[in-house]
Short mmCIF file of N, CA and C in Angstrom, two decimals:
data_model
loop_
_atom_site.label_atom_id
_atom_site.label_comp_id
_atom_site.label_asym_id
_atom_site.label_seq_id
_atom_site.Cartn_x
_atom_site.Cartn_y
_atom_site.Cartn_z
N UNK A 10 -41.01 -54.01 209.26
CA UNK A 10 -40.59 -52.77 209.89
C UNK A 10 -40.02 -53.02 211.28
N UNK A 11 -41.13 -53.74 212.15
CA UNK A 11 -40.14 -54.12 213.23
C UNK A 11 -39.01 -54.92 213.39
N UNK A 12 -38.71 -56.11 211.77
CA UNK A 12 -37.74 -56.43 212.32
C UNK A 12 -35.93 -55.54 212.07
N UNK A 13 -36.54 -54.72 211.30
CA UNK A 13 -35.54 -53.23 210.83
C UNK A 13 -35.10 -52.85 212.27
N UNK A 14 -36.11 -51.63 212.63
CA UNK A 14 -36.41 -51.67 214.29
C UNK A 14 -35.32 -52.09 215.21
N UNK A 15 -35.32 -53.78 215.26
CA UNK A 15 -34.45 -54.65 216.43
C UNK A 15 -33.26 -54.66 215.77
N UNK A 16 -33.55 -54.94 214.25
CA UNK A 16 -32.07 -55.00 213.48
C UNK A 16 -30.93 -53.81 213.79
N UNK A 17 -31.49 -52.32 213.72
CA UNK A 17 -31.35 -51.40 214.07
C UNK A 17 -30.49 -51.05 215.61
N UNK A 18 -31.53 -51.20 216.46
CA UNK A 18 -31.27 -51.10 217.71
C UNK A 18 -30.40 -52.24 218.07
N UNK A 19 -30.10 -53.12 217.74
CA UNK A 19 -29.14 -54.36 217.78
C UNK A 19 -27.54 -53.46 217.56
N UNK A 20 -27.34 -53.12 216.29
CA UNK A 20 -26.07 -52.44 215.35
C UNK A 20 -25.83 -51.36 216.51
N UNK A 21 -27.10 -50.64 217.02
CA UNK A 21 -26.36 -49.30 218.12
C UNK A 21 -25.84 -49.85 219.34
N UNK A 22 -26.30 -51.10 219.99
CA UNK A 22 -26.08 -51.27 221.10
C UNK A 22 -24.80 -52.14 221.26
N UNK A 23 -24.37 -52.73 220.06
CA UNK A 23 -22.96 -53.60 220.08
C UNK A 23 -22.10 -52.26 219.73
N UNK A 24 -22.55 -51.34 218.66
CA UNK A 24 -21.34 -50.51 218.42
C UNK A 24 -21.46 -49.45 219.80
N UNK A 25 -22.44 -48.75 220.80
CA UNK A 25 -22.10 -48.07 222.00
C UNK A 25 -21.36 -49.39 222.53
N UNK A 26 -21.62 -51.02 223.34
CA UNK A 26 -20.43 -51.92 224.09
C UNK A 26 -18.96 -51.65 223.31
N UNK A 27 -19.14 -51.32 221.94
CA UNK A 27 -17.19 -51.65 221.73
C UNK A 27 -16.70 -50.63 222.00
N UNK A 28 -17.60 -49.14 221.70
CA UNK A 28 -16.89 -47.90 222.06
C UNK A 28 -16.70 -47.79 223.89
N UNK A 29 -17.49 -48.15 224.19
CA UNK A 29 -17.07 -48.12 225.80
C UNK A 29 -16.16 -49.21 226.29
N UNK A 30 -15.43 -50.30 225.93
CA UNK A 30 -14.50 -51.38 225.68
C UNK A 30 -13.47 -50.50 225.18
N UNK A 31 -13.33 -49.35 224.17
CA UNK A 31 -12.65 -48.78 223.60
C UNK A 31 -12.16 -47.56 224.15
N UNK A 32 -13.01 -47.18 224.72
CA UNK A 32 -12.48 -45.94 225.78
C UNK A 32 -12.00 -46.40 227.11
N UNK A 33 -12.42 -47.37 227.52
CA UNK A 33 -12.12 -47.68 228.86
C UNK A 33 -10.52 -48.17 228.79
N UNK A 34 -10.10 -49.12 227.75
CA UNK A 34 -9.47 -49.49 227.69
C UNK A 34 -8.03 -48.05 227.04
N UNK A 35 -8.16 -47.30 226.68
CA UNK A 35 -7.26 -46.41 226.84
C UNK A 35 -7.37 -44.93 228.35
N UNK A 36 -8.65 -45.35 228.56
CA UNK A 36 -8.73 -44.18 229.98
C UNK A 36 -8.36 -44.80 230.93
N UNK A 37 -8.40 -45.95 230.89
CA UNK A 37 -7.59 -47.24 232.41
C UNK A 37 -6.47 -47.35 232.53
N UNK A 38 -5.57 -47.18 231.58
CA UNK A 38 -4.16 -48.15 231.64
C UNK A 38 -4.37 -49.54 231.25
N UNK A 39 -3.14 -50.26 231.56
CA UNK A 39 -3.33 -51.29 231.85
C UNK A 39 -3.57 -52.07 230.21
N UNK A 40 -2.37 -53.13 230.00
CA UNK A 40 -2.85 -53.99 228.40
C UNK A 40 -4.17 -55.07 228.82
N UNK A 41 -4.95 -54.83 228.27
CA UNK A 41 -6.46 -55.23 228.68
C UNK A 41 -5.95 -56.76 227.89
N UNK A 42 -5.86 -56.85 226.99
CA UNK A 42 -5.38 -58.19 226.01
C UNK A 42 -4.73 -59.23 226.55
N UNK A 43 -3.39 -58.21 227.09
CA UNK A 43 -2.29 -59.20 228.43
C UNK A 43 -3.42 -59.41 229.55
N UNK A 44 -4.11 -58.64 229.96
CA UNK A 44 -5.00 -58.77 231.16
C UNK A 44 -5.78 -60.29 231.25
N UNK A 45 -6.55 -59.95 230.05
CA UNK A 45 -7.03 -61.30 230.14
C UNK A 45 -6.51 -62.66 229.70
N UNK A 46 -5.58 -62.61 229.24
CA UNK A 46 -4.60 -63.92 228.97
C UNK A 46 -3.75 -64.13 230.23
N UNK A 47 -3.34 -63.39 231.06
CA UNK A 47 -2.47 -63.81 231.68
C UNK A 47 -3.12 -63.84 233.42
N UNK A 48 -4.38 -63.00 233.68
CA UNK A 48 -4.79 -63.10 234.93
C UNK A 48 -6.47 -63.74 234.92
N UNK A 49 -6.59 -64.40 233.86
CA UNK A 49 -7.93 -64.93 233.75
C UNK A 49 -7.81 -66.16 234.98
N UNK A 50 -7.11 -66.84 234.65
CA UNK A 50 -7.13 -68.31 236.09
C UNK A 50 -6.83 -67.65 237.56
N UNK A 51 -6.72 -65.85 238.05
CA UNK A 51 -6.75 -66.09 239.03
C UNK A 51 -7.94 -65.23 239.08
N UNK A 52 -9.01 -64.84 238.22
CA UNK A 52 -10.24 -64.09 238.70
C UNK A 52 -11.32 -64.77 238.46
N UNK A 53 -11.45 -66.10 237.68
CA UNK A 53 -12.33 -67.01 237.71
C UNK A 53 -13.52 -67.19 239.16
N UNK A 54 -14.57 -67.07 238.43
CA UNK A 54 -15.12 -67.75 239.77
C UNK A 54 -15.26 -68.71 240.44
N UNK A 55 -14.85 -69.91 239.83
CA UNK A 55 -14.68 -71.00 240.38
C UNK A 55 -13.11 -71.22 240.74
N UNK A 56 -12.84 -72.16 241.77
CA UNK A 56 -11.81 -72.37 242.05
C UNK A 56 -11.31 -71.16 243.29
N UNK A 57 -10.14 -71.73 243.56
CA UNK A 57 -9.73 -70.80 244.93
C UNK A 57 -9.43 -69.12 244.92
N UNK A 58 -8.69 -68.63 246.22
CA UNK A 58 -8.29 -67.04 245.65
C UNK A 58 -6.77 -67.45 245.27
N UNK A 59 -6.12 -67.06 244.79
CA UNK A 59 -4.61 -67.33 244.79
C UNK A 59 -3.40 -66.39 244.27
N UNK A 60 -2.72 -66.32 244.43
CA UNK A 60 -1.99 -64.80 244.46
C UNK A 60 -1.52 -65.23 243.04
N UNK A 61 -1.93 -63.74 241.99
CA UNK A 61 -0.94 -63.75 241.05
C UNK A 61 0.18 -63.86 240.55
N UNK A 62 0.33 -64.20 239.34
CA UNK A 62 1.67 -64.51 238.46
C UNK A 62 2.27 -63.44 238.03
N UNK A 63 3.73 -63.18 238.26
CA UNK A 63 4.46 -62.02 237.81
C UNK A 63 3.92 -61.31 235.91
N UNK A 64 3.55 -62.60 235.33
CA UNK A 64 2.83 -61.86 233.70
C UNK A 64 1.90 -61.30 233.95
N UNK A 65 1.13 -62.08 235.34
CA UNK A 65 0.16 -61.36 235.13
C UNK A 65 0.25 -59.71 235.65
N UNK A 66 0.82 -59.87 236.67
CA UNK A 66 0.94 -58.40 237.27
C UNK A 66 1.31 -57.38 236.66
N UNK A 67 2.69 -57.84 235.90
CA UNK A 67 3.42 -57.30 234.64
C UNK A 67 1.66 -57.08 233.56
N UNK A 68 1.36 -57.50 233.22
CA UNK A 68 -0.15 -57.13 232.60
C UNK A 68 -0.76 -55.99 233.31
N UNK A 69 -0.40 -55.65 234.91
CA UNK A 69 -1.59 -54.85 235.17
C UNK A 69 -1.25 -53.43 235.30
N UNK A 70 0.09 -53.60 235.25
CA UNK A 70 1.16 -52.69 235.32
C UNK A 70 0.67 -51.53 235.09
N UNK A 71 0.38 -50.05 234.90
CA UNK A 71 -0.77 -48.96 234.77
C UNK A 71 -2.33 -48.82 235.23
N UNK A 72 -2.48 -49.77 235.21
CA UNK A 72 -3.83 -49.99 235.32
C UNK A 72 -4.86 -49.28 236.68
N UNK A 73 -5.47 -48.43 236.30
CA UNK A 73 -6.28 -47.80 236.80
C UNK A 73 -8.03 -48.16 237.92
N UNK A 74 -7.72 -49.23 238.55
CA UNK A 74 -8.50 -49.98 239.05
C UNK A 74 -10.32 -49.54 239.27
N UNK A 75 -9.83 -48.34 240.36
CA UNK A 75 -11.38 -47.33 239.89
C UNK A 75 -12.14 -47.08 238.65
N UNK A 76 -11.29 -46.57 237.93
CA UNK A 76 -11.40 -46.19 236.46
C UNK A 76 -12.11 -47.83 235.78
N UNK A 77 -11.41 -48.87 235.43
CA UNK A 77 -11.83 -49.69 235.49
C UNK A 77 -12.82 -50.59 235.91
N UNK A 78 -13.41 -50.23 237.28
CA UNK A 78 -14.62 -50.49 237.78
C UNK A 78 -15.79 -49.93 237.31
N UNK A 79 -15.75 -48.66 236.77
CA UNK A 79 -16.72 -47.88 235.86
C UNK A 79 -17.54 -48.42 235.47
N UNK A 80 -16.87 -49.45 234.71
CA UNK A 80 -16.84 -50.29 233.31
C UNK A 80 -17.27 -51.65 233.30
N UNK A 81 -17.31 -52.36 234.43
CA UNK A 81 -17.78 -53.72 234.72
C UNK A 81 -19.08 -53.78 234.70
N UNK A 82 -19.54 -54.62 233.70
CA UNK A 82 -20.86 -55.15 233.36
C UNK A 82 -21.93 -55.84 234.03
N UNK A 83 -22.90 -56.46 234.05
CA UNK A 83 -23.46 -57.72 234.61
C UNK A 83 -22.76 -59.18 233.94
N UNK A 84 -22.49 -58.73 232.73
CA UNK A 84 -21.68 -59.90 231.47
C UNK A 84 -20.63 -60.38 232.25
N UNK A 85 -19.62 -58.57 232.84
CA UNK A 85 -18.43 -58.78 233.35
C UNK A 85 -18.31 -59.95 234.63
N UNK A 86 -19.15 -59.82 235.16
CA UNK A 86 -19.28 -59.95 236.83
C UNK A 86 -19.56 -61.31 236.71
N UNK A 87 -20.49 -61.90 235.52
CA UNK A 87 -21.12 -63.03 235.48
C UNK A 87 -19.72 -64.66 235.02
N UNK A 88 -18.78 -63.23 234.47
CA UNK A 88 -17.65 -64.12 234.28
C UNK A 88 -16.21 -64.47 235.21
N UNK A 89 -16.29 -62.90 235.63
CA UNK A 89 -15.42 -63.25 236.77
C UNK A 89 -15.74 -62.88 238.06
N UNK A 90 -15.25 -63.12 239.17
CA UNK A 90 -15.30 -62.57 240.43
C UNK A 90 -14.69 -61.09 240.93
N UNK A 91 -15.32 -60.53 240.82
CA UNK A 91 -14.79 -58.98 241.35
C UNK A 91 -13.91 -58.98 242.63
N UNK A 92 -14.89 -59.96 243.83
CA UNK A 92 -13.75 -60.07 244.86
C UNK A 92 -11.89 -60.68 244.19
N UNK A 93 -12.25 -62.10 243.76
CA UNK A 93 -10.77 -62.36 243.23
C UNK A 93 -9.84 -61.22 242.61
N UNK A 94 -10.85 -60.65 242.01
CA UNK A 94 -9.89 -59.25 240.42
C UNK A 94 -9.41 -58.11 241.58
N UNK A 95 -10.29 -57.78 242.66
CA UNK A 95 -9.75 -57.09 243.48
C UNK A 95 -8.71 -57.32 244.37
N UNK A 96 -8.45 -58.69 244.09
CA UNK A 96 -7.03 -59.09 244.99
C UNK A 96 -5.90 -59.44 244.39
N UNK A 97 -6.53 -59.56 243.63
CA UNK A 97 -5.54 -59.47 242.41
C UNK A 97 -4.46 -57.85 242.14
N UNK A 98 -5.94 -57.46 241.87
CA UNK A 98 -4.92 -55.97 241.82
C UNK A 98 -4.20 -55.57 243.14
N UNK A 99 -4.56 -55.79 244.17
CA UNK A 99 -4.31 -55.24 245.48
C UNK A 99 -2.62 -55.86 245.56
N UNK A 100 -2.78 -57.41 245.31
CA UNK A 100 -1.33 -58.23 245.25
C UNK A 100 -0.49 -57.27 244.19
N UNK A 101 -0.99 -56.95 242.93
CA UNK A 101 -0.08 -56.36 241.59
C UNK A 101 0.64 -54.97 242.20
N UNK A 102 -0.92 -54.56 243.34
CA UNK A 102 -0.34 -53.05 243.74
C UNK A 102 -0.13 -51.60 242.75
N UNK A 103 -1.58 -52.28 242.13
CA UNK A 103 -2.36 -51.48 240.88
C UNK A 103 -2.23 -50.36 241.64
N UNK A 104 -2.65 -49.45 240.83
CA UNK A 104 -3.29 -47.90 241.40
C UNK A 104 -4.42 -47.73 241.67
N UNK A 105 -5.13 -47.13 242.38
CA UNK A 105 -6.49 -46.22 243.07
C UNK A 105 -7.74 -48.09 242.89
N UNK A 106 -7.11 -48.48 243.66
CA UNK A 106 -8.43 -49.61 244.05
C UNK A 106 -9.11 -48.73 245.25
N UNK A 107 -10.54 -49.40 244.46
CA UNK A 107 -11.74 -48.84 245.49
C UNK A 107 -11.90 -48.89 246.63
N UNK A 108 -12.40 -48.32 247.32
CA UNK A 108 -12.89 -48.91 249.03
C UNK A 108 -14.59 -49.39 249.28
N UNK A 109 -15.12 -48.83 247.67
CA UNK A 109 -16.36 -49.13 248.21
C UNK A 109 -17.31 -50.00 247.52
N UNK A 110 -17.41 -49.42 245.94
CA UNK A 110 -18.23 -50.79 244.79
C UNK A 110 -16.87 -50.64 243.66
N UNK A 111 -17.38 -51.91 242.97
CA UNK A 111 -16.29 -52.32 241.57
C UNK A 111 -18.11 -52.88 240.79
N UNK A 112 -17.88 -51.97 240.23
CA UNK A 112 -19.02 -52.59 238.77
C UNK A 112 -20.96 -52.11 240.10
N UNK A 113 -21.14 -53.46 240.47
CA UNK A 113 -22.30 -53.66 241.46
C UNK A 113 -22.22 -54.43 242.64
N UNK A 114 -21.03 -54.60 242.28
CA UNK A 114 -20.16 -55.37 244.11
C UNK A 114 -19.62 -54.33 244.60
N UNK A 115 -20.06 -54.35 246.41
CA UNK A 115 -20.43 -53.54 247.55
C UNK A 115 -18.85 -54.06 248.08
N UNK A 116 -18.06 -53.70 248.09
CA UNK A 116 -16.81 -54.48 248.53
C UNK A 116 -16.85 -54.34 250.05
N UNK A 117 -16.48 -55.35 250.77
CA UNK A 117 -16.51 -55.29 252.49
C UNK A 117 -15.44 -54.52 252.65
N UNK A 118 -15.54 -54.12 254.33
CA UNK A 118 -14.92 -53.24 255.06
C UNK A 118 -14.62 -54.15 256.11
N UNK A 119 -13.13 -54.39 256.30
CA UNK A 119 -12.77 -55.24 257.27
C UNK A 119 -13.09 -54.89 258.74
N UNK A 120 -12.93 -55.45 259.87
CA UNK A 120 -13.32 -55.03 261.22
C UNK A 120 -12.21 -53.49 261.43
N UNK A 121 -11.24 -53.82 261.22
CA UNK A 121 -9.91 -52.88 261.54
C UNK A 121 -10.44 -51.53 260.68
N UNK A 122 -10.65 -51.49 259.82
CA UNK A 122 -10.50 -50.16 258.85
C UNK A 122 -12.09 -49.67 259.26
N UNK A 123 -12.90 -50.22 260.22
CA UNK A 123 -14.30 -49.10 260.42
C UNK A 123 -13.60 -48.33 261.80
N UNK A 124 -12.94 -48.81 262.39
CA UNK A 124 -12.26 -48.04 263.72
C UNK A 124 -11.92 -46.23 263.39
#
C-alpha cells in the first residue's frame, strides 16, 4: 500500500513540474528550447561572466524575464547561475528584468541606484 502511496505521489509531482514547465513556457515568451541550446555556456556556473551570442539573444527575443523568475527552481539555480542568466538578459535587453529576487536570489543593488 505504501509503495502505491509514493508510486502515486511520484506520477502527481512530475506531472504538476511539466505542467508548470508548460505554462511558464507559453506565459514567458521566449523559445525555451533555443534558450537552452544556445545560452547554456553563458549561464553556467562555472567559468567566467561573458556577454552573449547573437543566437543566443535571438533565443531570448520575447522573453519575459520576471515572469520567468516565477519559475526557477532549487534544480534551476543548482544548474545555472541566476546572476550570469541575469546578465545575460540585461545584454539581450529582454523585457521586465527584476530589481529584486529571480527564483531565491536576492539580486544586489548597485551603490548608484540606492541614491
Amino acid at each position: 500500500m505504501a509503495t502505491r502511496c509514493l508510486g502515486f505521489a511520484t506520477l502527481v509531482l512530475t506531472a504538476s513540474i511539466l505542467i508548470l514547465e508548460i505554462s511558464s513556457q507559453t506565459e514567458c515568451g521566449g523559445d525555451i528550447s533555443q534558450i537552452k541550446t544556445q545560452c547554456r555556456g553563458f549561464v553556467e556556473k562555472d567559468g567566467p561572466k561573458i556577454p552573449p551570442s547573437e543566437p543566443c539573444c535571438e533565443a531570448m527575443k520575447g522573453l519575459d524575464v520576471s515572469c520567468r523568475c516565477k519559475y526557477v527552481t532549487p534544480g534551476v539555480e543548482a544548474k545555472i547561475s541566476i546572476e550570469k542568466a541575469l546578465y545575460v538578459a540585461q545584454t539581450c535587453q529582454c523585457q521586465n528584468i527584476p530589481t529584486d529576487k529571480c527564483g531565491s536570489y536576492t539580486i544586489p543593488h548597485s551603490a548608484h541606484s540606492k541614491a
